[in-house]
Structures are given as C-alpha cells and as structure tokens.
Amino acid sequence: MTGRDSGAPLAPIGNSPVVILVRPQLAENVGSVARAMANGGLFHLRLVAPRDGWPQERAWRSASGADRILEEATVHPDVDDAVADLHHVFATCPRPRHVVKPVLTARGGAAELRAICGRDLRAGILFGPERAGLDTEDMARADALIRYPLNPGFSSLNLAQAVMVMGYEWWVAADDTPPRTLMTNETHVATKGELENFMGHLIRELDACGFLRNLPKRPGMVRNLRHFFQRGEVTEQELRTLHGVVTELALGRRLRGRDERQG
Amino acid sequence: MTGRDSGAPLAPIGNSPVVILVRPQLAENVGSVARAMANGGLFHLRLVAPRDGWPQERAWRSASGADRILEEATVHPDVDDAVADLHHVFATCPRPRHVVKPVLTARGGAAELRAICGRDLRAGILFGPERAGLDTEDMARADALIRYPLNPGFSSLNLAQAVMVMGYEWWVAADDTPPRTLMTNETHVATKGELENFMGHLIRELDACGFLRNLPKRPGMVRNLRHFFQRGEVTEQELRTLHGVVTELALGRRLRGRDERQG
C-alpha cells in the first residue's frame, strides 16, 4: 500500500520549507523521510553528501509512493551549497552544546517557519546524519536550533521520525480542526426536545412495567437516567434506535406476560 | 547507537496510556514502535494477535535499546481482552467512516489522556494493523477516535510514525518549554548598558577612521548600526568578541596607515 490517497501526483503545497538531510547514511531512511514529508505536506528535499551516493533504488522502496519528492531531490557537496538560496535556516539538534543560539521547540519552530514562508521567504531545516547528528560547523550555518521536547532519558530519534515530528507540526500550525468533534455522518446531534421525547417514552414504559413503582425513589431514579442519557452528545439516529429498543423490550414483556397468563 | 541516554533502564513515567497494537504484521514495526514510545515517555505495550507470534527477535533489533518495553509487553487474543481493565480507550483512525463517535485531533487526544491519567484512571490507545487499519468492530470498542491532521493527499502513516506522533503529543501535553529561548551556556544576555558600551566603542573608531565623516548622514548611519546590533539578543561574551574585532580592525588600520606613511 502506498500512502497516496488520490491519483494526483504529489506536488508542493504553497511555499513550504526545504528539508535538508546532511550526510545521510542509509538510503532506506531517505525514502522514509520522503514519506514523512508527504504526510506533513512538505515537498522540497536536498541531500548533502549522501554516504552511498544518489539516486539509490532502496530509497524508492521505502517511500511508499512519495516518489516525486525523491525524483525532485537535489544533491549538494556541503551545507553552504545547500542553503545558499535560502533566507532562513533552522537546525534540528537533540542536545545542543556550546552554542549561543536561539533554541525553539518543534511547535515554536513550525510557527516561525509558517511566518517566514508566509512572507514569501525561503526556509530550510537541517537534519543531521543518523548516528552523529549535525556537527558544530553545520549548526553555525543556522539561524536557530530546533529541539523537540521528548523524554530526556530516551531522546534519540530515528531520522524519519525526526522529520515526521517537524512535518506534523508544520501541517498542524496551519490546521484549524477543533480538538474534539462528534462525527455524525448522515445524522445530526439530537436537540434537547428530541432527547426529552425519548425520555418521556422510556419513563412511560418504566412506569408501566413497575420499574419506578417506589414513588419516594422515583424522582431520583428518573434524574439518574437523565444524567446518563445526557452525558455525551446523542444523535437523532441513536434516539430512534433507543426508541426501538424500549418499544421492543416493552412489547416482549407484554407478550411474555400474556403467555404467562395463558400458560 | 541506542536511543538510551543514561545507564538507567527504561521505566514507566507516572501513569501513562497503554499502547495497543491490533494485529501487527511486522515484528520490526513493533520494535520501532517501542523506540517511539520511549521517545514520548510511554511504557506499556500490548499486542493483540500479532501475525507472526511473539516474541520475535527482529523486534528487539529495531527497538534501539527500548528493550524493557518489549520485555514487559503482553499478548492478547482480541481487543476486548486487551482493554478489559482500562477505563478509557481511544482508537487512532486516519479515515473514520460510518461511525458516530467523538473524533479528536492528536493534540486534543493527548490533552484528554493527560486529564484521564491525572485522575488515576487507566487509558489505552488502539493502533491498527499496517495495511488495513482498525476495523469497524475494533472502533466500536473505543470511547473516541483520534485522527491526526495531516496532508489529506498523503495521510497513510507508517505504524511507528503513528505511535511517534501520539507519543510526542503525550509528552508535549505536559511540557512547558518556551517556544523560543536563547541558549547562552556560561555567558548571559547582554544588558542595554553593555550593548551601549560596545556601540560607543564602535562609533568612536568609525569616527576616527572617517567612516562617519559625512555629518548630515552620520545620525542615520549610527541609527542603522544600532538597529542591526539590536535585532536579536546579544550575549555578554559576544560583545567582548565584538569589542576585540573593532579594536583589532582599528589597530590594523593604524599600523597599515603607519606602514603606508613609512613606505
């Protein structure tokens, strides 16, 4: 299965930052990076001195269909060459040491990248080699470092994971999905009147079957049922199902009662 | 290289959600999931009917040192068994269809998971198999779905990437790193007085060498220099370096001037 959801080939989405892999070692990782970039709506990939040369078939095998990102990738001899046409450069760095440099969270970095790209400036993000990470000379080429808040006892990320987190934050920085919604398909959230209509049906049947015969306890029991049925949003279709459940349970009781009387 | 940063073995951090992999296919992916969990400070792993059985040596090879998560993982015949002792269950689902269910973003889900775990309740997150994802019966076992905002044209995530995003959001939900800070090591951000002291030094030398001899333009030129040197935070140590740069450049000019006069 590829990650592609439509027949249209991958294409840049607006002005998005360039992902720059500095001295990547494994071509499989470059392919996984391309897939993660596609997930996050990133497109532009540059490779600085890839260890095993470029192109490498293994990259295409791990890209899950993000081929166009690999096809459009460019190769550069060093970081200076890879960033020469960019206006802003960020360097991802899990454990920055001995540098005087602004340090951003991934979320803070994504917000700044959105602002920079919104001004039609070109931005890039440096990711270091799998084992050693970026060296101090690479970091000196960056305007700011990006350091992900993660478990300090286990902070070393796989290269594609590092790109995934940044791509995810890049996408989310421009996303306005509410944190919680109710998915209702063809139905809709029930109004209080629709809910009350069901509660009336339920209470009538519970009165009829004797479940609420203890009159001093009746108001509290009805209130508890109301609390339960109001705890989350209920849809109009669910209420129809619940009406059916009550009707059929009550009918079964009546028929059984008749059978028992007849038996 | 392992992802471990200290000699201490991985251990649970507080009350954290259980990651439940439903019918995972590739043991390598289970190992990569363990690594991603460790990155995000998650610890508890449950496997529902792993295709190739369990344990699998290949999982340990891709876990980069997150071995204890694999060692403590439990295997379950079905989702009901895996969630029986949990109070809340979330299901990750890239493209929910035909379900009436609350849908959360990864960030919204992480906030709710933090709230649930903060109440000492046990929570779990279901992740579906690599190819098909969770089926409709699995989703019916969940309180809510979690759907990551990502490029809708390329939204299929590698399993470990899906766990990475959730683990990252889980960690960040309890993290208070400011989005931007200046890393200064042993030095500190310069005060305006320290900066003014340097500006005075610079302007004296620029007056001495004649760079500011155009008196009508002098105030604007000085102001431009001030704007430049104040654009970002400057550290006390950087100001000392800049003092040295100005002193040495001026000294070089004086010596050269003397040489030229002597030559």
Short mmCIF file of C-alpha atoms in Angstrom, two decimals:
data_model
loop_
_atom_site.label_atom_id
_atom_site.label_comp_id
_atom_site.label_asym_id
_atom_site.label_seq_id
_atom_site.Cartn_x
_atom_site.Cartn_y
_atom_site.Cartn_z
CA MET A 1 0.00 0.00 0.00
CA THR A 2 1.23 3.44 -0.79
CA GLY A 3 0.46 6.48 1.30
CA ARG A 4 -1.15 8.17 -1.68
CA ASP A 5 -4.84 8.79 -1.25
CA SER A 6 -5.60 10.14 -4.69
CA GLY A 7 -4.48 9.63 -8.24
CA ALA A 8 -2.92 13.08 -8.43
CA PRO A 9 0.88 13.14 -8.18
CA LEU A 10 2.41 14.77 -5.13
CA ALA A 11 3.09 18.46 -5.63
CA PRO A 12 4.30 21.34 -3.47
CA ILE A 13 1.60 22.86 -1.25
CA GLY A 14 2.23 26.59 -1.12
CA ASN A 15 5.62 27.85 -0.01
CA SER A 16 6.97 25.13 2.26
CA PRO A 17 10.38 24.69 3.92
CA VAL A 18 13.15 22.65 2.33
CA VAL A 19 14.19 19.51 4.22
CA ILE A 20 17.98 19.20 4.10
CA LEU A 21 19.47 15.83 5.09
CA VAL A 22 23.12 16.36 5.98
CA ARG A 23 25.35 13.36 5.14
CA PRO A 24 22.54 10.78 5.38
CA GLN A 25 23.84 7.24 5.66
CA LEU A 26 21.04 4.85 4.73
CA ALA A 27 19.05 5.28 1.52
CA GLU A 28 16.10 3.50 3.19
CA ASN A 29 15.96 6.36 5.65
CA VAL A 30 15.90 8.91 2.83
CA GLY A 31 12.88 7.10 1.42
CA SER A 32 11.15 7.03 4.82
CA VAL A 33 11.91 10.73 5.16
CA ALA A 34 10.19 11.39 1.82
CA ARG A 35 7.10 9.53 3.06
CA ALA A 36 7.05 11.52 6.31
CA MET A 37 7.48 14.76 4.33
CA ALA A 38 4.47 13.87 2.19
CA ASN A 39 2.43 13.19 5.35
CA GLY A 40 3.23 16.67 6.59
CA GLY A 41 2.73 18.44 3.25
CA LEU A 42 6.44 19.10 2.68
CA PHE A 43 7.94 18.60 -0.76
CA HIS A 44 11.44 20.02 -1.25
CA LEU A 45 14.29 17.65 -0.35
CA ARG A 46 18.03 18.34 -0.53
CA LEU A 47 20.76 15.83 0.25
CA VAL A 48 24.20 16.96 1.40
CA ALA A 49 26.88 14.39 0.53
CA PRO A 50 24.76 11.24 0.94
CA ARG A 51 27.14 8.48 2.06
CA ASP A 52 26.22 5.91 -0.57
CA GLY A 53 25.65 8.34 -3.46
CA TRP A 54 22.39 9.21 -5.15
CA PRO A 55 19.98 8.05 -6.52
CA GLN A 56 19.56 4.75 -4.65
CA GLU A 57 16.78 2.31 -5.51
CA ARG A 58 16.31 1.41 -1.84
CA ALA A 59 15.06 4.94 -1.16
CA TRP A 60 12.20 4.48 -3.60
CA ARG A 61 11.26 1.16 -1.98
CA SER A 62 10.75 2.77 1.45
CA ALA A 63 9.00 5.93 0.20
CA SER A 64 5.54 4.29 -0.05
CA GLY A 65 4.66 6.28 -3.12
CA ALA A 66 6.26 9.62 -2.24
CA ASP A 67 8.37 9.13 -5.37
CA ARG A 68 8.08 12.65 -6.71
CA ILE A 69 9.80 14.02 -3.61
CA LEU A 70 12.77 11.72 -4.32
CA GLU A 71 12.73 12.48 -8.05
CA GLU A 72 12.91 16.23 -7.37
CA ALA A 73 15.56 15.95 -4.64
CA THR A 74 18.85 17.72 -5.31
CA VAL A 75 22.35 16.72 -4.16
CA HIS A 76 24.84 19.21 -2.70
CA PRO A 77 28.51 18.90 -1.75
CA ASP A 78 28.17 20.77 1.54
CA VAL A 79 25.73 22.67 3.76
CA ASP A 80 26.78 26.07 2.42
CA ASP A 81 25.82 25.00 -1.07
CA ALA A 82 22.53 23.51 0.11
CA VAL A 83 21.42 26.66 1.95
CA ALA A 84 22.86 29.35 -0.36
CA ASP A 85 19.49 30.42 -1.83
CA LEU A 86 17.56 30.22 1.46
CA HIS A 87 16.67 33.18 3.69
CA HIS A 88 16.27 31.27 6.97
CA VAL A 89 17.82 28.03 8.14
CA PHE A 90 16.88 26.01 11.21
CA ALA A 91 18.92 23.10 12.51
CA THR A 92 17.34 20.22 14.39
CA CYS A 93 19.53 19.26 17.29
CA PRO A 94 18.56 16.96 20.17
CA ARG A 95 21.32 18.04 22.55
CA PRO A 96 22.81 21.42 21.66
CA ARG A 97 26.05 22.15 23.48
CA HIS A 98 28.48 25.04 23.47
CA VAL A 99 26.47 27.15 21.08
CA VAL A 100 24.91 30.54 21.65
CA LYS A 101 21.82 30.24 19.55
CA PRO A 102 18.07 30.62 19.81
CA VAL A 103 16.53 27.25 20.62
CA LEU A 104 12.96 26.59 19.50
CA THR A 105 10.58 23.78 20.28
CA ALA A 106 9.24 21.91 17.25
CA ARG A 107 5.98 23.80 17.68
CA GLY A 108 7.73 27.14 18.07
CA GLY A 109 9.85 26.35 15.02
CA ALA A 110 6.79 25.42 12.96
CA ALA A 111 5.09 28.70 13.86
CA GLU A 112 8.19 30.67 12.81
CA LEU A 113 8.50 28.65 9.60
CA ARG A 114 4.86 29.41 8.76
CA ALA A 115 5.51 33.10 9.38
CA ILE A 116 8.67 33.09 7.24
CA CYS A 117 7.06 31.16 4.38
CA GLY A 118 4.01 33.43 4.61
CA ARG A 119 6.36 36.34 3.80
CA ASP A 120 7.49 34.53 0.62
CA LEU A 121 10.94 33.90 2.03
CA ARG A 122 12.63 30.54 1.53
CA ALA A 123 13.33 28.45 4.64
CA GLY A 124 15.17 25.21 5.25
CA ILE A 125 15.52 22.70 8.07
CA LEU A 126 18.77 20.79 8.58
CA PHE A 127 18.68 17.20 9.84
CA GLY A 128 21.96 15.53 10.80
CA PRO A 129 23.31 12.08 9.94
CA GLU A 130 21.76 9.06 11.67
CA ARG A 131 24.48 8.43 14.22
CA ALA A 132 26.36 11.61 14.99
CA GLY A 133 23.79 14.31 14.30
CA LEU A 134 24.80 17.72 12.98
CA ASP A 135 28.30 18.89 13.82
CA THR A 136 29.13 22.30 15.25
CA GLU A 137 30.08 23.73 11.83
CA ASP A 138 26.68 22.73 10.43
CA MET A 139 24.93 24.38 13.37
CA ALA A 140 26.87 27.60 12.86
CA ARG A 141 25.08 27.89 9.47
CA ALA A 142 21.65 28.03 11.11
CA ASP A 143 19.64 30.98 12.42
CA ALA A 144 18.19 28.90 15.22
CA LEU A 145 18.12 25.37 16.58
CA ILE A 146 15.00 23.26 16.92
CA ARG A 147 14.90 20.85 19.82
CA TYR A 148 11.89 18.60 20.32
CA PRO A 149 10.59 18.25 23.87
CA LEU A 150 10.84 14.47 24.38
CA ASN A 151 11.74 12.02 27.13
CA PRO A 152 15.25 13.16 28.15
CA GLY A 153 16.05 9.59 29.15
CA PHE A 154 15.49 8.38 25.57
CA SER A 155 15.67 11.29 23.16
CA SER A 156 17.48 9.84 20.15
CA LEU A 157 15.11 9.80 17.20
CA ASN A 158 15.20 7.78 14.04
CA LEU A 159 15.84 10.19 11.12
CA ALA A 160 12.40 9.70 9.56
CA GLN A 161 10.79 10.14 12.99
CA ALA A 162 12.59 13.46 13.38
CA VAL A 163 11.28 14.62 10.01
CA MET A 164 7.82 13.27 10.88
CA VAL A 165 7.54 15.37 14.05
CA MET A 166 8.61 18.51 12.21
CA GLY A 167 6.34 17.80 9.23
CA TYR A 168 3.45 17.10 11.57
CA GLU A 169 3.97 20.38 13.43
CA TRP A 170 4.32 22.22 10.10
CA TRP A 171 0.94 20.88 9.00
CA VAL A 172 -0.80 21.43 12.34
CA ALA A 173 0.50 25.02 12.51
CA ALA A 174 -1.91 25.84 9.66
CA ASP A 175 -4.70 23.48 10.68
CA ASP A 176 -7.85 24.53 12.48
CA THR A 177 -9.50 21.19 13.22
CA PRO A 178 -11.26 21.51 16.59
CA PRO A 179 -9.64 19.28 19.25
CA ARG A 180 -12.91 17.35 19.71
CA THR A 181 -15.89 16.98 17.41
CA LEU A 182 -18.67 14.43 17.13
CA MET A 183 -18.66 12.65 13.81
CA THR A 184 -22.28 12.12 12.87
CA ASN A 185 -22.31 11.05 9.20
CA GLU A 186 -25.83 11.46 7.75
CA THR A 187 -27.48 12.07 11.11
CA HIS A 188 -27.22 15.06 13.46
CA VAL A 189 -26.84 15.73 17.16
CA ALA A 190 -30.23 15.45 18.85
CA THR A 191 -31.88 18.54 20.31
CA LYS A 192 -32.97 18.63 23.94
CA GLY A 193 -36.58 18.31 22.70
CA GLU A 194 -35.77 15.10 20.81
CA LEU A 195 -33.96 13.77 23.87
CA GLU A 196 -36.93 14.70 26.12
CA ASN A 197 -39.28 12.93 23.74
CA PHE A 198 -37.24 9.75 24.20
CA MET A 199 -37.01 10.21 27.99
CA GLY A 200 -40.81 10.52 28.09
CA HIS A 201 -41.16 7.27 26.14
CA LEU A 202 -38.69 5.49 28.41
CA ILE A 203 -40.29 6.74 31.63
CA ARG A 204 -43.81 5.81 30.46
CA GLU A 205 -42.69 2.26 29.79
CA LEU A 206 -40.76 2.06 33.05
CA ASP A 207 -43.89 3.24 34.89
CA ALA A 208 -45.96 0.68 33.00
CA CYS A 209 -43.69 -2.22 33.89
CA GLY A 210 -43.41 -1.21 37.52
CA PHE A 211 -39.66 -0.38 37.48
CA LEU A 212 -40.49 3.04 39.02
CA ARG A 213 -43.18 1.83 41.41
CA ASN A 214 -41.23 3.00 44.51
CA LEU A 215 -42.70 6.53 44.48
CA PRO A 216 -40.34 8.16 47.03
CA LYS A 217 -37.34 6.92 44.97
CA ARG A 218 -38.93 7.61 41.57
CA PRO A 219 -37.69 11.25 41.10
CA GLY A 220 -34.10 10.32 41.91
CA MET A 221 -34.15 7.30 39.61
CA VAL A 222 -35.54 9.38 36.74
CA ARG A 223 -32.90 12.04 37.38
CA ASN A 224 -30.11 9.42 37.27
CA LEU A 225 -31.39 8.15 33.94
CA ARG A 226 -31.47 11.73 32.63
CA HIS A 227 -27.86 12.24 33.79
CA PHE A 228 -26.78 9.10 32.00
CA PHE A 229 -28.50 9.85 28.70
CA GLN A 230 -27.15 13.42 28.69
CA ARG A 231 -23.53 12.56 29.49
CA GLY A 232 -22.41 12.73 25.87
CA GLU A 233 -23.98 14.06 22.73
CA VAL A 234 -26.68 11.74 21.35
CA THR A 235 -27.60 11.72 17.69
CA GLU A 236 -31.11 11.75 16.29
CA GLN A 237 -30.49 8.33 14.75
CA GLU A 238 -29.31 6.87 18.04
CA LEU A 239 -32.50 8.15 19.68
CA ARG A 240 -34.55 6.35 17.03
CA THR A 241 -32.64 3.15 17.83
CA LEU A 242 -33.20 3.69 21.56
CA HIS A 243 -36.93 4.29 20.97
CA GLY A 244 -36.96 0.93 19.16
CA VAL A 245 -35.08 -0.78 21.99
CA VAL A 246 -37.59 0.46 24.57
CA THR A 247 -40.60 -0.38 22.41
CA GLU A 248 -39.39 -3.91 21.66
CA LEU A 249 -38.33 -4.66 25.24
CA ALA A 250 -41.73 -3.46 26.47
CA LEU A 251 -43.54 -5.44 23.79
CA GLY A 252 -41.59 -8.59 24.69
CA ARG A 253 -42.60 -8.11 28.31
CA ARG A 254 -46.25 -7.69 27.38
CA LEU A 255 -46.25 -10.73 25.11
CA ARG A 256 -44.46 -12.80 27.74
CA GLY A 257 -46.89 -11.53 30.36
CA ARG A 258 -49.74 -12.66 28.11
CA ASP A 259 -48.06 -16.03 27.50
CA GLU A 260 -47.54 -16.41 31.23
CA ARG A 261 -51.17 -15.59 31.88
CA GLN A 262 -52.18 -18.05 29.18
CA GLY A 263 -49.73 -20.70 30.33
CA MET B 1 23.74 3.55 18.82
CA THR B 2 20.81 3.08 21.13
CA GLY B 3 18.33 5.79 21.97
CA ARG B 4 19.18 5.44 25.64
CA ASP B 5 20.82 8.49 27.15
CA SER B 6 21.57 7.14 30.60
CA GLY B 7 22.55 3.86 32.16
CA ALA B 8 19.23 3.55 33.98
CA PRO B 9 16.80 1.06 32.46
CA LEU B 10 13.60 2.41 30.94
CA ALA B 11 10.75 2.58 33.43
CA PRO B 12 7.19 3.87 33.44
CA ILE B 13 6.91 7.64 33.95
CA GLY B 14 3.84 8.28 36.07
CA ASN B 15 0.50 6.92 34.91
CA SER B 16 0.78 6.74 31.13
CA PRO B 17 -1.55 5.28 28.50
CA VAL B 18 -1.17 1.74 27.19
CA VAL B 19 -0.26 1.42 23.50
CA ILE B 20 -2.27 -1.43 21.97
CA LEU B 21 -1.14 -2.72 18.58
CA VAL B 22 -4.02 -4.58 16.98
CA ARG B 23 -2.91 -7.49 14.75
CA PRO B 24 0.51 -6.00 13.93
CA GLN B 25 2.16 -7.69 10.97
CA LEU B 26 5.88 -6.94 11.07
CA ALA B 27 7.94 -7.51 14.20
CA GLU B 28 10.37 -4.78 13.03
CA ASN B 29 7.50 -2.34 13.31
CA VAL B 30 6.75 -3.48 16.87
CA GLY B 31 10.39 -2.72 17.74
CA SER B 32 10.23 0.70 16.09
CA VAL B 33 7.02 1.36 17.99
CA ALA B 34 8.80 0.56 21.26
CA ARG B 35 11.52 3.08 20.38
CA ALA B 36 8.94 5.76 19.54
CA MET B 37 7.10 5.01 22.79
CA ALA B 38 10.33 5.51 24.75
CA ASN B 39 10.88 8.85 22.96
CA GLY B 40 7.46 10.00 24.12
CA GLY B 41 7.75 8.65 27.66
CA LEU B 42 5.25 5.81 27.11
CA PHE B 43 5.97 2.35 28.51
CA HIS B 44 3.03 -0.07 28.46
CA LEU B 45 2.67 -2.12 25.27
CA ARG B 46 0.01 -4.72 24.46
CA LEU B 47 -0.14 -6.81 21.30
CA VAL B 48 -3.42 -8.19 20.00
CA ALA B 49 -2.88 -11.34 17.91
CA PRO B 50 0.47 -10.39 16.35
CA ARG B 51 0.60 -12.08 12.94
CA ASP B 52 3.94 -13.82 13.34
CA GLY B 53 3.65 -14.69 17.04
CA TRP B 54 5.59 -13.26 19.94
CA PRO B 55 8.36 -12.71 20.98
CA GLN B 56 10.26 -12.05 17.74
CA GLU B 57 13.97 -11.29 17.75
CA ARG B 58 13.56 -8.77 14.91
CA ALA B 59 11.55 -6.53 17.21
CA TRP B 60 14.49 -6.20 19.60
CA ARG B 61 16.82 -5.32 16.71
CA SER B 62 14.72 -2.33 15.68
CA ALA B 63 13.99 -1.08 19.21
CA SER B 64 17.33 0.78 19.59
CA GLY B 65 17.56 -0.09 23.26
CA ALA B 66 13.91 0.23 24.26
CA ASP B 67 14.13 -3.44 25.23
CA ARG B 68 12.27 -3.21 28.51
CA ILE B 69 9.13 -2.04 26.72
CA LEU B 70 9.26 -5.20 24.59
CA GLU B 71 10.09 -7.42 27.58
CA GLU B 72 7.08 -6.13 29.50
CA ALA B 73 4.69 -6.28 26.52
CA THR B 74 1.70 -8.60 26.90
CA VAL B 75 -0.11 -10.58 24.20
CA HIS B 76 -3.90 -10.76 23.94
CA PRO B 77 -6.22 -12.82 21.76
CA ASP B 78 -8.57 -9.94 20.93
CA VAL B 79 -9.28 -6.27 21.58
CA ASP B 80 -11.85 -6.99 24.30
CA ASP B 81 -9.22 -8.88 26.27
CA ALA B 82 -6.61 -6.15 25.75
CA VAL B 83 -8.87 -3.35 27.00
CA ALA B 84 -10.80 -5.17 29.75
CA ASP B 85 -9.01 -3.47 32.66
CA LEU B 86 -8.91 0.02 31.07
CA HIS B 87 -11.30 2.88 31.85
CA HIS B 88 -10.90 4.80 28.59
CA VAL B 89 -9.94 3.63 25.12
CA PHE B 90 -9.06 5.78 22.12
CA ALA B 91 -8.68 4.42 18.61
CA THR B 92 -6.37 6.02 16.07
CA CYS B 93 -8.06 6.10 12.73
CA PRO B 94 -6.91 8.07 9.69
CA ARG B 95 -10.20 7.94 7.79
CA PRO B 96 -13.17 7.22 10.06
CA ARG B 97 -16.31 6.28 8.10
CA HIS B 98 -19.81 5.33 9.08
CA VAL B 99 -19.26 5.71 12.80
CA VAL B 100 -20.93 8.09 15.21
CA LYS B 101 -18.11 8.82 17.54
CA PRO B 102 -16.21 11.75 19.00
CA VAL B 103 -13.18 12.50 16.84
CA LEU B 104 -10.15 14.13 18.46
CA THR B 105 -7.01 15.59 16.97
CA ALA B 106 -3.76 14.06 18.26
CA ARG B 107 -3.31 17.16 20.42
CA GLY B 108 -6.89 17.06 21.69
CA GLY B 109 -6.48 13.36 22.41
CA ALA B 110 -3.22 13.93 24.30
CA ALA B 111 -4.87 16.58 26.47
CA GLU B 112 -7.74 14.23 27.31
CA LEU B 113 -5.32 11.36 28.00
CA ARG B 114 -3.36 13.59 30.39
CA ALA B 115 -6.61 14.52 32.17
CA ILE B 116 -7.71 10.86 32.40
CA CYS B 117 -4.33 9.63 33.64
CA GLY B 118 -4.22 12.53 36.09
CA ARG B 119 -7.39 11.10 37.65
CA ASP B 120 -5.62 7.75 38.16
CA LEU B 121 -7.74 6.05 35.53
CA ARG B 122 -6.20 3.64 33.04
CA ALA B 123 -6.27 4.64 29.37
CA GLY B 124 -5.29 2.87 26.17
CA ILE B 125 -4.74 3.82 22.53
CA LEU B 126 -5.52 1.35 19.76
CA PHE B 127 -3.36 1.31 16.60
CA GLY B 128 -4.50 -0.83 13.69
CA PRO B 129 -2.54 -3.24 11.50
CA GLU B 130 -0.09 -1.81 8.96
CA ARG B 131 -2.21 -2.23 5.85
CA ALA B 132 -5.88 -2.23 6.72
CA GLY B 133 -6.01 -0.16 9.89
CA LEU B 134 -8.57 -0.84 12.62
CA ASP B 135 -11.80 -2.48 11.52
CA THR B 136 -15.27 -1.24 12.48
CA GLU B 137 -15.60 -3.78 15.32
CA ASP B 138 -12.33 -2.54 16.86
CA MET B 139 -13.53 1.06 16.66
CA ALA B 140 -16.81 0.17 18.37
CA ARG B 141 -14.69 -0.69 21.46
CA ALA B 142 -13.33 2.86 21.74
CA ASP B 143 -14.71 5.92 23.54
CA ALA B 144 -13.37 8.23 20.86
CA LEU B 145 -11.32 8.23 17.68
CA ILE B 146 -8.07 10.11 17.25
CA ARG B 147 -7.37 11.47 13.79
CA TYR B 148 -4.14 13.34 13.09
CA PRO B 149 -4.40 16.48 10.99
CA LEU B 150 -2.06 15.64 8.09
CA ASN B 151 -1.86 16.13 4.34
CA PRO B 152 -5.16 14.63 3.13
CA GLY B 153 -3.46 13.77 -0.16
CA PHE B 154 -0.97 11.51 1.63
CA SER B 155 -2.24 10.58 5.06
CA SER B 156 -1.20 6.94 5.45
CA LEU B 157 1.35 6.70 8.24
CA ASN B 158 3.89 4.02 8.97
CA LEU B 159 2.85 2.31 12.24
CA ALA B 160 5.84 3.59 14.22
CA GLN B 161 5.24 7.10 12.84
CA ALA B 162 1.65 6.95 14.07
CA VAL B 163 2.85 5.98 17.55
CA MET B 164 5.57 8.65 17.37
CA VAL B 165 3.09 11.47 16.74
CA MET B 166 0.87 10.33 19.62
CA GLY B 167 3.84 9.82 21.97
CA TYR B 168 5.22 13.21 21.02
CA GLU B 169 1.89 14.92 21.73
CA TRP B 170 1.57 12.98 25.02
CA TRP B 171 4.97 14.30 26.12
CA VAL B 172 4.40 17.86 24.90
CA ALA B 173 1.00 18.00 26.65
CA ALA B 174 2.91 18.06 29.96
CA ASP B 175 5.90 20.10 28.75
CA ASP B 176 6.38 23.78 29.41
CA THR B 177 9.49 24.57 27.33
CA PRO B 178 9.06 28.10 25.97
CA PRO B 179 8.69 28.09 22.15
CA ARG B 180 11.85 30.21 21.78
CA THR B 181 14.76 30.72 24.16
CA LEU B 182 18.34 31.86 23.71
CA MET B 183 20.81 29.21 24.72
CA THR B 184 23.69 31.05 26.33
CA ASN B 185 25.84 28.40 28.09
CA GLU B 186 28.19 30.09 30.58
CA THR B 187 27.52 33.62 29.36
CA HIS B 188 24.36 35.71 29.67
CA VAL B 189 22.26 38.02 27.55
CA ALA B 190 23.85 41.48 27.45
CA THR B 191 22.13 44.42 29.10
CA LYS B 192 21.35 47.55 27.15
CA GLY B 193 24.19 49.27 29.05
CA GLU B 194 26.69 46.63 27.91
CA LEU B 195 25.42 46.96 24.36
CA GLU B 196 25.66 50.78 24.54
CA ASN B 197 29.22 50.48 25.80
CA PHE B 198 30.08 48.49 22.67
CA MET B 199 28.17 50.89 20.39
CA GLY B 200 30.22 53.75 21.87
CA HIS B 201 33.46 51.90 21.15
CA LEU B 202 32.37 51.12 17.60
CA ILE B 203 31.23 54.67 16.86
CA ARG B 204 34.45 56.20 18.25
CA GLU B 205 36.54 54.01 15.97
CA LEU B 206 34.27 54.69 13.00
CA ASP B 207 34.62 58.43 13.68
CA ALA B 208 38.40 58.00 13.96
CA CYS B 209 38.74 56.17 10.66
CA GLY B 210 36.46 58.59 8.83
CA PHE B 211 33.63 56.13 8.05
CA LEU B 212 31.14 58.61 9.60
CA ARG B 213 32.70 61.78 8.15
CA ASN B 214 29.53 62.69 6.20
CA LEU B 215 27.94 64.68 9.04
CA PRO B 216 24.41 65.04 7.57
CA LYS B 217 24.28 61.26 7.06
CA ARG B 218 26.01 60.39 10.36
CA PRO B 219 22.90 60.14 12.62
CA GLY B 220 21.08 57.84 10.20
CA MET B 221 24.13 55.62 9.75
CA VAL B 222 24.58 55.31 13.52
CA ARG B 223 20.90 54.52 13.89
CA ASN B 224 21.10 51.79 11.23
CA LEU B 225 24.02 50.21 13.10
CA ARG B 226 22.04 50.34 16.33
CA HIS B 227 19.08 48.66 14.60
CA PHE B 228 21.35 45.90 13.32
CA PHE B 229 23.08 45.20 16.64
CA GLN B 230 19.76 45.14 18.49
CA ARG B 231 17.89 42.84 16.11
CA GLY B 232 18.49 39.75 18.20
CA GLU B 233 19.66 39.18 21.72
CA VAL B 234 23.43 39.59 22.09
CA THR B 235 25.38 37.88 24.83
CA GLU B 236 27.99 39.48 27.04
CA GLN B 237 30.62 37.15 25.60
CA GLU B 238 29.69 38.06 22.03
CA LEU B 239 30.07 41.75 22.94
CA ARG B 240 33.58 41.04 24.23
CA THR B 241 34.38 39.34 20.92
CA LEU B 242 32.91 42.29 19.00
CA HIS B 243 34.98 44.75 21.10
CA GLY B 244 38.03 42.71 20.11
CA VAL B 245 37.05 42.73 16.44
CA VAL B 246 36.70 46.53 16.42
CA THR B 247 39.93 47.07 18.37
CA GLU B 248 41.94 44.77 16.12
CA LEU B 249 40.47 46.12 12.88
CA ALA B 250 41.23 49.68 14.04
CA LEU B 251 44.74 48.72 15.15
CA GLY B 252 45.38 47.03 11.82
CA ARG B 253 44.26 50.17 10.03
CA ARG B 254 46.55 52.35 12.18
CA LEU B 255 49.55 50.06 11.67
CA ARG B 256 48.86 49.84 7.94
CA GLY B 257 48.46 53.61 7.82
CA ARG B 258 51.84 53.95 9.53
CA ASP B 259 53.38 51.40 7.14
CA GLU B 260 51.90 53.26 4.22
CA ARG B 261 53.28 56.54 5.52
CA GLN B 262 56.66 54.86 6.03
CA GLY B 263 56.52 53.03 2.67
#
